PDB file of C-alpha atoms in Angstrom:
ATOM      1  CA  MET A   1      22.378  36.491  46.897  1.00  0.00           C
ATOM      2  CA  SER A   2      22.204  38.304  50.226  1.00  0.00           C
ATOM      3  CA  LEU A   3      18.827  39.950  50.864  1.00  0.00           C
ATOM      4  CA  ASN A   4      18.209  42.895  53.179  1.00  0.00           C
ATOM      5  CA  LEU A   5      14.573  43.526  54.104  1.00  0.00           C
ATOM      6  CA  SER A   6      15.314  46.140  56.765  1.00  0.00           C
ATOM      7  CA  VAL A   7      13.897  49.664  56.732  1.00  0.00           C
ATOM      8  CA  SER A   8      15.637  52.717  58.193  1.00  0.00           C
ATOM      9  CA  TRP A   9      13.483  55.829  58.498  1.00  0.00           C
ATOM     10  CA  LEU A  10      12.810  58.696  60.913  1.00  0.00           C
ATOM     11  CA  GLY A  11      15.724  57.587  63.035  1.00  0.00           C
ATOM     12  CA  MET A  12      14.280  54.101  63.450  1.00  0.00           C
ATOM     13  CA  LYS A  13      15.275  50.734  62.073  1.00  0.00           C
ATOM     14  CA  MET A  14      12.874  47.905  61.287  1.00  0.00           C
ATOM     15  CA  SER A  15      14.255  44.444  60.555  1.00  0.00           C
ATOM     16  CA  SER A  16      11.229  43.831  58.318  1.00  0.00           C
ATOM     17  CA  PRO A  17       8.885  46.234  56.513  1.00  0.00           C
ATOM     18  CA  LEU A  18       5.848  44.377  57.914  1.00  0.00           C
ATOM     19  CA  PHE A  19       3.826  45.137  61.028  1.00  0.00           C
ATOM     20  CA  ASN A  20       0.263  45.012  62.298  1.00  0.00           C
ATOM     21  CA  ALA A  21      -2.470  47.403  61.256  1.00  0.00           C
ATOM     22  CA  SER A  22      -4.028  49.262  64.162  1.00  0.00           C
ATOM     23  CA  GLY A  23      -7.125  47.331  65.182  1.00  0.00           C
ATOM     24  CA  VAL A  24      -5.553  43.885  64.862  1.00  0.00           C
ATOM     25  CA  TYR A  25      -3.559  42.143  67.603  1.00  0.00           C
ATOM     26  CA  CYS A  26      -3.196  45.396  69.481  1.00  0.00           C
ATOM     27  CA  ARG A  27      -5.981  45.936  72.014  1.00  0.00           C
ATOM     28  CA  THR A  28      -4.422  44.197  74.999  1.00  0.00           C
ATOM     29  CA  ARG A  29      -0.886  43.994  76.333  1.00  0.00           C
ATOM     30  CA  GLU A  30      -0.910  40.270  75.565  1.00  0.00           C
ATOM     31  CA  GLU A  31      -1.745  40.884  71.902  1.00  0.00           C
ATOM     32  CA  LEU A  32       0.846  43.629  71.587  1.00  0.00           C
ATOM     33  CA  GLU A  33       3.445  41.326  73.072  1.00  0.00           C
ATOM     34  CA  GLN A  34       2.599  38.638  70.521  1.00  0.00           C
ATOM     35  CA  VAL A  35       3.349  41.122  67.739  1.00  0.00           C
ATOM     36  CA  ARG A  36       6.514  42.328  69.488  1.00  0.00           C
ATOM     37  CA  ARG A  37       7.831  38.769  69.771  1.00  0.00           C
ATOM     38  CA  SER A  38       6.921  37.924  66.164  1.00  0.00           C
ATOM     39  CA  ALA A  39       8.793  38.580  62.912  1.00  0.00           C
ATOM     40  CA  ALA A  40       6.994  41.937  62.578  1.00  0.00           C
ATOM     41  CA  GLY A  41       9.323  44.899  62.147  1.00  0.00           C
ATOM     42  CA  ALA A  42       7.296  47.209  64.419  1.00  0.00           C
ATOM     43  CA  VAL A  43       4.266  47.316  66.711  1.00  0.00           C
ATOM     44  CA  VAL A  44       1.248  49.643  66.624  1.00  0.00           C
ATOM     45  CA  THR A  45      -1.356  49.901  69.379  1.00  0.00           C
ATOM     46  CA  LYS A  46      -5.123  49.976  69.084  1.00  0.00           C
ATOM     47  CA  SER A  47      -6.520  53.432  68.376  1.00  0.00           C
ATOM     48  CA  CYS A  48      -7.067  54.807  71.865  1.00  0.00           C
ATOM     49  CA  THR A  49      -9.631  57.152  73.342  1.00  0.00           C
ATOM     50  CA  LEU A  50      -9.578  59.029  76.666  1.00  0.00           C
ATOM     51  CA  GLU A  51     -11.662  56.414  78.445  1.00  0.00           C
ATOM     52  CA  PRO A  52     -11.946  52.668  77.811  1.00  0.00           C
ATOM     53  CA  ARG A  53     -14.592  51.681  75.269  1.00  0.00           C
ATOM     54  CA  ALA A  54     -16.390  48.390  74.810  1.00  0.00           C
ATOM     55  CA  GLY A  55     -17.112  49.237  71.174  1.00  0.00           C
ATOM     56  CA  ASN A  56     -20.121  48.370  69.055  1.00  0.00           C
ATOM     57  CA  PRO A  57     -22.435  45.417  69.773  1.00  0.00           C
ATOM     58  CA  GLU A  58     -21.601  41.933  68.495  1.00  0.00           C
ATOM     59  CA  PRO A  59     -21.450  40.518  65.910  1.00  0.00           C
ATOM     60  CA  ARG A  60     -19.230  43.272  64.561  1.00  0.00           C
ATOM     61  CA  TYR A  61     -16.652  41.379  62.473  1.00  0.00           C
ATOM     62  CA  ARG A  62     -17.227  38.835  59.739  1.00  0.00           C
ATOM     63  CA  ARG A  63     -14.820  37.050  57.473  1.00  0.00           C
ATOM     64  CA  THR A  64     -15.986  36.976  53.862  1.00  0.00           C
ATOM     65  CA  ALA A  65     -14.915  35.302  50.636  1.00  0.00           C
ATOM     66  CA  LEU A  66     -12.996  38.435  49.611  1.00  0.00           C
ATOM     67  CA  GLY A  67     -11.753  39.671  52.957  1.00  0.00           C
ATOM     68  CA  SER A  68     -13.731  41.023  55.884  1.00  0.00           C
ATOM     69  CA  ILE A  69     -16.323  43.500  57.048  1.00  0.00           C
ATOM     70  CA  ASN A  70     -16.226  45.077  60.486  1.00  0.00           C
ATOM     71  CA  SER A  71     -17.822  47.754  62.590  1.00  0.00           C
ATOM     72  CA  MET A  72     -15.798  47.530  65.781  1.00  0.00           C
ATOM     73  CA  GLY A  73     -16.486  50.997  67.178  1.00  0.00           C
ATOM     74  CA  LEU A  74     -13.040  51.647  68.695  1.00  0.00           C
ATOM     75  CA  PRO A  75     -12.996  49.071  71.500  1.00  0.00           C
ATOM     76  CA  ASN A  76      -9.886  49.910  73.545  1.00  0.00           C
ATOM     77  CA  GLU A  77      -8.543  50.053  77.083  1.00  0.00           C
ATOM     78  CA  GLY A  78      -8.181  53.845  77.273  1.00  0.00           C
ATOM     79  CA  TYR A  79      -5.080  55.852  76.437  1.00  0.00           C
ATOM     80  CA  ARG A  80      -3.357  55.506  79.812  1.00  0.00           C
ATOM     81  CA  TYR A  81      -3.262  51.719  79.329  1.00  0.00           C
ATOM     82  CA  TYR A  82      -1.253  52.171  76.130  1.00  0.00           C
ATOM     83  CA  LEU A  83       0.959  54.884  77.620  1.00  0.00           C
ATOM     84  CA  ASP A  84       1.756  52.483  80.458  1.00  0.00           C
ATOM     85  CA  TYR A  85       2.646  49.840  77.888  1.00  0.00           C
ATOM     86  CA  ALA A  86       4.869  52.334  76.047  1.00  0.00           C
ATOM     87  CA  GLN A  87       6.627  53.344  79.274  1.00  0.00           C
ATOM     88  CA  ALA A  88       7.485  49.708  79.988  1.00  0.00           C
ATOM     89  CA  TYR A  89       8.383  48.942  76.370  1.00  0.00           C
ATOM     90  CA  ASP A  90      11.987  47.817  76.111  1.00  0.00           C
ATOM     91  CA  ASP A  91      12.718  46.721  72.566  1.00  0.00           C
ATOM     92  CA  ALA A  92      14.585  48.097  69.576  1.00  0.00           C
ATOM     93  CA  LYS A  93      11.503  47.323  67.484  1.00  0.00           C
ATOM     94  CA  PRO A  94       9.704  50.648  66.834  1.00  0.00           C
ATOM     95  CA  LEU A  95       6.428  51.306  68.648  1.00  0.00           C
ATOM     96  CA  PHE A  96       3.579  53.408  67.252  1.00  0.00           C
ATOM     97  CA  LEU A  97       0.756  54.750  69.414  1.00  0.00           C
ATOM     98  CA  SER A  98      -2.511  55.038  67.499  1.00  0.00           C
ATOM     99  CA  VAL A  99      -4.656  57.913  68.771  1.00  0.00           C
ATOM    100  CA  SER A 100      -8.337  58.476  67.998  1.00  0.00           C
ATOM    101  CA  GLY A 101      -9.926  60.855  70.466  1.00  0.00           C
ATOM    102  CA  MET A 102     -13.694  61.187  70.254  1.00  0.00           C
ATOM    103  CA  THR A 103     -13.099  64.937  69.932  1.00  0.00           C
ATOM    104  CA  LEU A 104     -10.104  67.039  68.921  1.00  0.00           C
ATOM    105  CA  ASP A 105      -9.698  68.118  72.547  1.00  0.00           C
ATOM    106  CA  ASP A 106      -9.474  64.449  73.548  1.00  0.00           C
ATOM    107  CA  THR A 107      -6.757  63.852  70.958  1.00  0.00           C
ATOM    108  CA  LEU A 108      -4.845  66.922  72.144  1.00  0.00           C
ATOM    109  CA  THR A 109      -5.065  65.736  75.759  1.00  0.00           C
ATOM    110  CA  ILE A 110      -3.589  62.366  74.825  1.00  0.00           C
ATOM    111  CA  LEU A 111      -0.809  63.910  72.737  1.00  0.00           C
ATOM    112  CA  THR A 112       0.028  66.459  75.438  1.00  0.00           C
ATOM    113  CA  GLU A 113       0.579  63.687  77.973  1.00  0.00           C
ATOM    114  CA  LEU A 114       2.560  61.661  75.447  1.00  0.00           C
ATOM    115  CA  ALA A 115       4.803  64.667  74.754  1.00  0.00           C
ATOM    116  CA  ALA A 116       5.365  65.271  78.468  1.00  0.00           C
ATOM    117  CA  LEU A 117       6.472  61.669  78.980  1.00  0.00           C
ATOM    118  CA  LYS A 118       8.931  61.898  76.051  1.00  0.00           C
ATOM    119  CA  LEU A 119       8.373  58.249  75.192  1.00  0.00           C
ATOM    120  CA  PRO A 120      10.282  56.657  72.294  1.00  0.00           C
ATOM    121  CA  CYS A 121       7.177  56.007  70.243  1.00  0.00           C
ATOM    122  CA  LEU A 122       5.521  57.756  67.319  1.00  0.00           C
ATOM    123  CA  PRO A 123       1.837  58.691  67.371  1.00  0.00           C
ATOM    124  CA  GLU A 124      -0.370  57.725  64.438  1.00  0.00           C
ATOM    125  CA  VAL A 125      -3.403  60.023  64.670  1.00  0.00           C
ATOM    126  CA  ASN A 126      -6.473  58.350  63.236  1.00  0.00           C
ATOM    127  CA  LEU A 127      -8.364  60.723  60.926  1.00  0.00           C
ATOM    128  CA  SER A 128     -10.392  57.909  59.450  1.00  0.00           C
ATOM    129  CA  CYS A 129     -12.497  55.719  61.735  1.00  0.00           C
ATOM    130  CA  PRO A 130     -15.592  54.835  59.642  1.00  0.00           C
ATOM    131  CA  ASN A 131     -17.400  52.761  62.275  1.00  0.00           C
ATOM    132  CA  LEU A 132     -18.654  55.219  64.890  1.00  0.00           C
ATOM    133  CA  PRO A 133     -22.414  55.851  64.549  1.00  0.00           C
ATOM    134  CA  GLY A 134     -23.060  59.560  64.072  1.00  0.00           C
ATOM    135  CA  LYS A 135     -19.374  60.487  63.830  1.00  0.00           C
ATOM    136  CA  PRO A 136     -18.101  61.360  60.325  1.00  0.00           C
ATOM    137  CA  GLN A 137     -14.546  60.690  59.215  1.00  0.00           C
ATOM    138  CA  LEU A 138     -12.456  63.806  59.769  1.00  0.00           C
ATOM    139  CA  GLY A 139     -10.233  62.939  56.804  1.00  0.00           C
ATOM    140  CA  TYR A 140     -13.038  63.708  54.360  1.00  0.00           C
ATOM    141  CA  ASP A 141     -13.343  67.306  55.608  1.00  0.00           C
ATOM    142  CA  PHE A 142     -10.206  69.019  54.322  1.00  0.00           C
ATOM    143  CA  ALA A 143     -10.732  72.295  56.189  1.00  0.00           C
ATOM    144  CA  ALA A 144     -11.430  70.519  59.478  1.00  0.00           C
ATOM    145  CA  SER A 145      -8.390  68.270  58.911  1.00  0.00           C
ATOM    146  CA  ALA A 146      -6.200  71.336  58.431  1.00  0.00           C
ATOM    147  CA  GLU A 147      -7.530  72.903  61.629  1.00  0.00           C
ATOM    148  CA  ALA A 148      -6.962  69.685  63.562  1.00  0.00           C
ATOM    149  CA  LEU A 149      -3.412  69.259  62.252  1.00  0.00           C
ATOM    150  CA  GLU A 150      -2.595  72.877  63.083  1.00  0.00           C
ATOM    151  CA  ALA A 151      -3.795  72.331  66.655  1.00  0.00           C
ATOM    152  CA  ILE A 152      -1.894  69.047  66.912  1.00  0.00           C
ATOM    153  CA  SER A 153       1.310  70.623  65.604  1.00  0.00           C
ATOM    154  CA  ARG A 154       1.063  73.405  68.201  1.00  0.00           C
ATOM    155  CA  ARG A 155       0.483  70.964  71.045  1.00  0.00           C
ATOM    156  CA  TYR A 156       2.783  68.140  69.955  1.00  0.00           C
ATOM    157  CA  ALA A 157       6.083  69.572  68.727  1.00  0.00           C
ATOM    158  CA  ARG A 158       7.533  66.210  67.689  1.00  0.00           C
ATOM    159  CA  PRO A 159       7.195  64.001  64.584  1.00  0.00           C
ATOM    160  CA  PHE A 160       3.848  62.271  64.136  1.00  0.00           C
ATOM    161  CA  GLY A 161       1.778  60.592  61.455  1.00  0.00           C
ATOM    162  CA  VAL A 162      -1.854  60.209  60.447  1.00  0.00           C
ATOM    163  CA  LYS A 163      -4.003  57.337  59.279  1.00  0.00           C
ATOM    164  CA  LEU A 164      -6.118  58.322  56.289  1.00  0.00           C
ATOM    165  CA  PRO A 165      -9.377  57.112  54.821  1.00  0.00           C
ATOM    166  CA  PRO A 166      -9.370  55.984  51.203  1.00  0.00           C
ATOM    167  CA  TYR A 167      -9.748  58.684  48.567  1.00  0.00           C
ATOM    168  CA  PHE A 168     -11.217  58.034  45.151  1.00  0.00           C
ATOM    169  CA  ASP A 169     -10.722  61.161  43.033  1.00  0.00           C
ATOM    170  CA  PRO A 170      -7.521  62.895  41.851  1.00  0.00           C
ATOM    171  CA  ALA A 171      -8.875  66.228  43.082  1.00  0.00           C
ATOM    172  CA  HIS A 172      -9.255  64.783  46.566  1.00  0.00           C
ATOM    173  CA  PHE A 173      -5.740  63.332  46.544  1.00  0.00           C
ATOM    174  CA  ALA A 174      -4.404  66.760  45.619  1.00  0.00           C
ATOM    175  CA  ALA A 175      -6.531  68.605  48.172  1.00  0.00           C
ATOM    176  CA  MET A 176      -5.521  66.350  51.044  1.00  0.00           C
ATOM    177  CA  ALA A 177      -1.874  66.390  49.984  1.00  0.00           C
ATOM    178  CA  ALA A 178      -1.924  70.189  50.104  1.00  0.00           C
ATOM    179  CA  VAL A 179      -3.233  70.005  53.665  1.00  0.00           C
ATOM    180  CA  LEU A 180      -0.646  67.429  54.753  1.00  0.00           C
ATOM    181  CA  ASN A 181       2.316  69.154  53.098  1.00  0.00           C
ATOM    182  CA  ALA A 182       1.690  72.272  55.195  1.00  0.00           C
ATOM    183  CA  PHE A 183       2.844  70.491  58.359  1.00  0.00           C
ATOM    184  CA  PRO A 184       6.544  69.625  58.489  1.00  0.00           C
ATOM    185  CA  LEU A 185       6.224  67.664  61.745  1.00  0.00           C
ATOM    186  CA  LEU A 186       3.753  65.337  60.045  1.00  0.00           C
ATOM    187  CA  ARG A 187       6.273  62.775  58.838  1.00  0.00           C
ATOM    188  CA  PHE A 188       4.192  59.831  57.637  1.00  0.00           C
ATOM    189  CA  VAL A 189       0.735  58.850  56.458  1.00  0.00           C
ATOM    190  CA  THR A 190      -0.869  55.407  56.621  1.00  0.00           C
ATOM    191  CA  CYS A 191      -2.982  54.504  53.586  1.00  0.00           C
ATOM    192  CA  ILE A 192      -5.629  53.213  53.988  1.00  0.00           C
ATOM    193  CA  ASN A 193      -8.155  52.600  56.685  1.00  0.00           C
ATOM    194  CA  SER A 194     -10.968  50.271  55.653  1.00  0.00           C
ATOM    195  CA  VAL A 195     -13.323  51.276  52.851  1.00  0.00           C
ATOM    196  CA  GLY A 196     -16.226  52.472  54.954  1.00  0.00           C
ATOM    197  CA  ASN A 197     -19.864  51.551  55.025  1.00  0.00           C
ATOM    198  CA  GLY A 198     -19.988  48.510  52.810  1.00  0.00           C
ATOM    199  CA  LEU A 199     -22.825  46.028  53.175  1.00  0.00           C
ATOM    200  CA  VAL A 200     -22.449  42.250  53.071  1.00  0.00           C
ATOM    201  CA  ILE A 201     -25.655  40.193  52.850  1.00  0.00           C
ATOM    202  CA  ASP A 202     -26.073  36.522  53.693  1.00  0.00           C
ATOM    203  CA  LEU A 203     -28.217  35.007  50.948  1.00  0.00           C
ATOM    204  CA  ASP A 204     -29.560  32.128  53.018  1.00  0.00           C
ATOM    205  CA  SER A 205     -30.739  34.179  55.983  1.00  0.00           C
ATOM    206  CA  GLU A 206     -31.485  37.273  53.853  1.00  0.00           C
ATOM    207  CA  SER A 207     -29.729  39.280  56.540  1.00  0.00           C
ATOM    208  CA  ALA A 208     -26.829  41.605  57.067  1.00  0.00           C
ATOM    209  CA  VAL A 209     -23.863  39.761  58.622  1.00  0.00           C
ATOM    210  CA  ILE A 210     -22.891  42.309  61.317  1.00  0.00           C
ATOM    211  CA  LYS A 211     -25.127  44.120  63.802  1.00  0.00           C
ATOM    212  CA  PRO A 212     -23.967  47.763  64.116  1.00  0.00           C
ATOM    213  CA  LYS A 213     -25.271  50.490  61.799  1.00  0.00           C
ATOM    214  CA  GLY A 214     -27.821  48.195  60.184  1.00  0.00           C
ATOM    215  CA  GLY A 215     -25.035  45.994  58.798  1.00  0.00           C
ATOM    216  CA  LEU A 216     -22.807  48.735  57.392  1.00  0.00           C
ATOM    217  CA  GLY A 217     -19.103  48.277  58.049  1.00  0.00           C
ATOM    218  CA  GLY A 218     -15.564  48.806  56.859  1.00  0.00           C
ATOM    219  CA  LEU A 219     -14.249  46.471  54.168  1.00  0.00           C
ATOM    220  CA  GLY A 220     -10.779  44.920  54.310  1.00  0.00           C
ATOM    221  CA  GLY A 221      -8.817  42.259  52.468  1.00  0.00           C
ATOM    222  CA  ASP A 222      -9.053  41.585  48.732  1.00  0.00           C
ATOM    223  CA  TYR A 223     -11.882  44.114  48.365  1.00  0.00           C
ATOM    224  CA  VAL A 224      -9.594  47.045  49.083  1.00  0.00           C
ATOM    225  CA  LEU A 225      -6.208  46.159  47.555  1.00  0.00           C
ATOM    226  CA  PRO A 226      -6.535  48.227  44.335  1.00  0.00           C
ATOM    227  CA  THR A 227      -7.858  51.224  46.284  1.00  0.00           C
ATOM    228  CA  ALA A 228      -5.064  50.930  48.856  1.00  0.00           C
ATOM    229  CA  LEU A 229      -2.390  50.705  46.152  1.00  0.00           C
ATOM    230  CA  ALA A 230      -3.800  53.765  44.390  1.00  0.00           C
ATOM    231  CA  ASN A 231      -3.717  55.777  47.619  1.00  0.00           C
ATOM    232  CA  VAL A 232      -0.176  54.670  48.410  1.00  0.00           C
ATOM    233  CA  ARG A 233       0.995  55.555  44.928  1.00  0.00           C
ATOM    234  CA  GLU A 234      -0.677  58.974  44.790  1.00  0.00           C
ATOM    235  CA  PHE A 235       0.455  60.088  48.222  1.00  0.00           C
ATOM    236  CA  ALA A 236       3.973  58.745  47.682  1.00  0.00           C
ATOM    237  CA  VAL A 237       4.170  61.076  44.672  1.00  0.00           C
ATOM    238  CA  LEU A 238       2.358  64.050  46.216  1.00  0.00           C
ATOM    239  CA  LEU A 239       4.068  63.918  49.627  1.00  0.00           C
ATOM    240  CA  ALA A 240       7.674  63.926  48.468  1.00  0.00           C
ATOM    241  CA  ASP A 241       9.142  64.721  51.906  1.00  0.00           C
ATOM    242  CA  LYS A 242       6.984  62.293  53.890  1.00  0.00           C
ATOM    243  CA  HIS A 243       6.743  58.523  54.234  1.00  0.00           C
ATOM    244  CA  VAL A 244       3.758  56.401  53.272  1.00  0.00           C
ATOM    245  CA  ILE A 245       2.821  53.235  55.148  1.00  0.00           C
ATOM    246  CA  GLY A 246       0.800  50.890  52.953  1.00  0.00           C
ATOM    247  CA  CYS A 247      -2.192  49.110  54.436  1.00  0.00           C
ATOM    248  CA  GLY A 248      -4.919  47.134  52.699  1.00  0.00           C
ATOM    249  CA  GLY A 249      -5.265  43.740  51.092  1.00  0.00           C
ATOM    250  CA  VAL A 250      -1.896  42.294  52.141  1.00  0.00           C
ATOM    251  CA  LYS A 251      -2.187  38.506  52.459  1.00  0.00           C
ATOM    252  CA  SER A 252       1.081  37.352  50.864  1.00  0.00           C
ATOM    253  CA  GLY A 253       4.479  38.553  49.759  1.00  0.00           C
ATOM    254  CA  ALA A 254       2.978  39.593  46.420  1.00  0.00           C
ATOM    255  CA  GLU A 255       0.748  42.309  47.893  1.00  0.00           C
ATOM    256  CA  ALA A 256       3.550  43.503  50.178  1.00  0.00           C
ATOM    257  CA  PHE A 257       5.808  43.812  47.123  1.00  0.00           C
ATOM    258  CA  MET A 258       3.098  45.786  45.280  1.00  0.00           C
ATOM    259  CA  HIS A 259       2.694  48.249  48.161  1.00  0.00           C
ATOM    260  CA  ILE A 260       6.442  48.890  48.260  1.00  0.00           C
ATOM    261  CA  LEU A 261       6.618  49.133  44.461  1.00  0.00           C
ATOM    262  CA  ALA A 262       3.870  51.768  44.671  1.00  0.00           C
ATOM    263  CA  GLY A 263       6.015  53.743  47.131  1.00  0.00           C
ATOM    264  CA  ALA A 264       5.348  52.407  50.627  1.00  0.00           C
ATOM    265  CA  THR A 265       8.157  52.667  53.168  1.00  0.00           C
ATOM    266  CA  ALA A 266       6.561  49.950  55.308  1.00  0.00           C
ATOM    267  CA  VAL A 267       3.474  47.744  55.094  1.00  0.00           C
ATOM    268  CA  GLN A 268       0.771  46.937  57.636  1.00  0.00           C
ATOM    269  CA  VAL A 269      -1.207  43.681  57.707  1.00  0.00           C
ATOM    270  CA  GLY A 270      -4.821  43.626  58.912  1.00  0.00           C
ATOM    271  CA  THR A 271      -7.439  41.085  57.842  1.00  0.00           C
ATOM    272  CA  CYS A 272      -4.855  38.387  57.092  1.00  0.00           C
ATOM    273  CA  LEU A 273      -3.288  38.861  60.512  1.00  0.00           C
ATOM    274  CA  HIS A 274      -6.693  38.641  62.186  1.00  0.00           C
ATOM    275  CA  GLU A 275      -7.403  35.341  60.460  1.00  0.00           C
ATOM    276  CA  GLU A 276      -3.955  33.728  60.524  1.00  0.00           C
ATOM    277  CA  GLY A 277      -2.261  35.118  63.621  1.00  0.00           C
ATOM    278  CA  VAL A 278       1.267  36.431  64.026  1.00  0.00           C
ATOM    279  CA  SER A 279       2.796  33.525  62.071  1.00  0.00           C
ATOM    280  CA  ALA A 280       1.573  35.456  59.009  1.00  0.00           C
ATOM    281  CA  PHE A 281       4.572  37.771  59.344  1.00  0.00           C
ATOM    282  CA  ASP A 282       7.083  34.940  58.871  1.00  0.00           C
ATOM    283  CA  ARG A 283       5.227  33.592  55.857  1.00  0.00           C
ATOM    284  CA  ILE A 284       4.684  36.946  54.123  1.00  0.00           C
ATOM    285  CA  GLU A 285       8.280  38.018  54.722  1.00  0.00           C
ATOM    286  CA  ALA A 286       9.583  34.747  53.263  1.00  0.00           C
ATOM    287  CA  GLU A 287       7.342  35.161  50.217  1.00  0.00           C
ATOM    288  CA  LEU A 288       8.475  38.770  49.758  1.00  0.00           C
ATOM    289  CA  ALA A 289      12.115  37.658  49.948  1.00  0.00           C
ATOM    290  CA  ALA A 290      11.479  34.935  47.352  1.00  0.00           C
ATOM    291  CA  ILE A 291       9.934  37.474  44.951  1.00  0.00           C
ATOM    292  CA  MET A 292      12.859  39.840  45.432  1.00  0.00           C
ATOM    293  CA  GLN A 293      15.375  37.071  44.843  1.00  0.00           C
ATOM    294  CA  ALA A 294      13.597  35.934  41.686  1.00  0.00           C
ATOM    295  CA  LYS A 295      13.669  39.507  40.369  1.00  0.00           C
ATOM    296  CA  GLY A 296      17.282  40.131  41.364  1.00  0.00           C
ATOM    297  CA  TYR A 297      16.548  42.738  44.039  1.00  0.00           C
ATOM    298  CA  GLN A 298      18.720  42.785  47.147  1.00  0.00           C
ATOM    299  CA  ARG A 299      17.144  45.663  49.072  1.00  0.00           C
ATOM    300  CA  LEU A 300      13.703  47.226  49.297  1.00  0.00           C
ATOM    301  CA  GLU A 301      15.216  50.453  47.959  1.00  0.00           C
ATOM    302  CA  ASP A 302      15.965  48.658  44.693  1.00  0.00           C
ATOM    303  CA  PHE A 303      12.289  48.715  43.716  1.00  0.00           C
ATOM    304  CA  ARG A 304      10.466  51.016  46.156  1.00  0.00           C
ATOM    305  CA  GLY A 305       8.372  53.572  44.265  1.00  0.00           C
ATOM    306  CA  ARG A 306       9.489  52.301  40.856  1.00  0.00           C
ATOM    307  CA  LEU A 307       6.071  51.374  39.537  1.00  0.00           C
ATOM    308  CA  LYS A 308       5.993  51.455  35.740  1.00  0.00           C
ATOM    309  CA  THR A 309       3.081  52.985  33.871  1.00  0.00           C
ATOM    310  CA  LEU A 310       1.942  52.286  30.315  1.00  0.00           C
TER     311      LEU A 310
END
């Protein structure tokens, strides 16, 4: 049986539904090139700020039995570094530019320059960084999110997307969906960023395992899979005219299949990619294809969004 794992959306074509989550294999040109040359279907940059940032003090990432905890603090090379990369980018593989200005004005400055350059890449505006001391996640303030998206839509008159924090209550899904549906140029949402401000304790040393914020950090991996799937499912239903990119807990073809079954157009890989490297894309894609073949599916469209309920 011939299998087709390609994805066509927003005028783009991906040979695979898999690509990196922003924050993993994306800070430097060398890392981005590793993803571009891999089996990934697209490339996304590190969330960029106006100026380069070193990020939070080390240690700020720790692998755990159920995934990872991190408090990176947006280490990046500054937005012009990533715009330069985008200008030189010469590949049919789609490129996403993740944007996370320290203020709304910073984000608007970055998007204004991106619009002027007319680069063939889509911005993913990060509304959900949980690891900046003293800076709350914009995505949890619905009124402020609406104001920011209105300003972005005025300044950047092209399609864009947003990366969302995890939501945990049906009322919050509905409230955020109402905000997002008001902006026709907002064409996709990425669900989810890490589950913020978890605490992992080392029993032997009786200590937190990362340094920033007294040990508080964003959780990824197995910890977040059910939450990520719930967010993908709810927003896939509530945002009927937009695409959802699934992110969270993907370590094999099984989790990728679940994200697509819940309604994801494409799927990002984070913690697993950090631990395994870009060879993870080949393995996960092969496992996804094997699951599809066993179930008799030939295309992703055959099962996307067709989650059964009891």
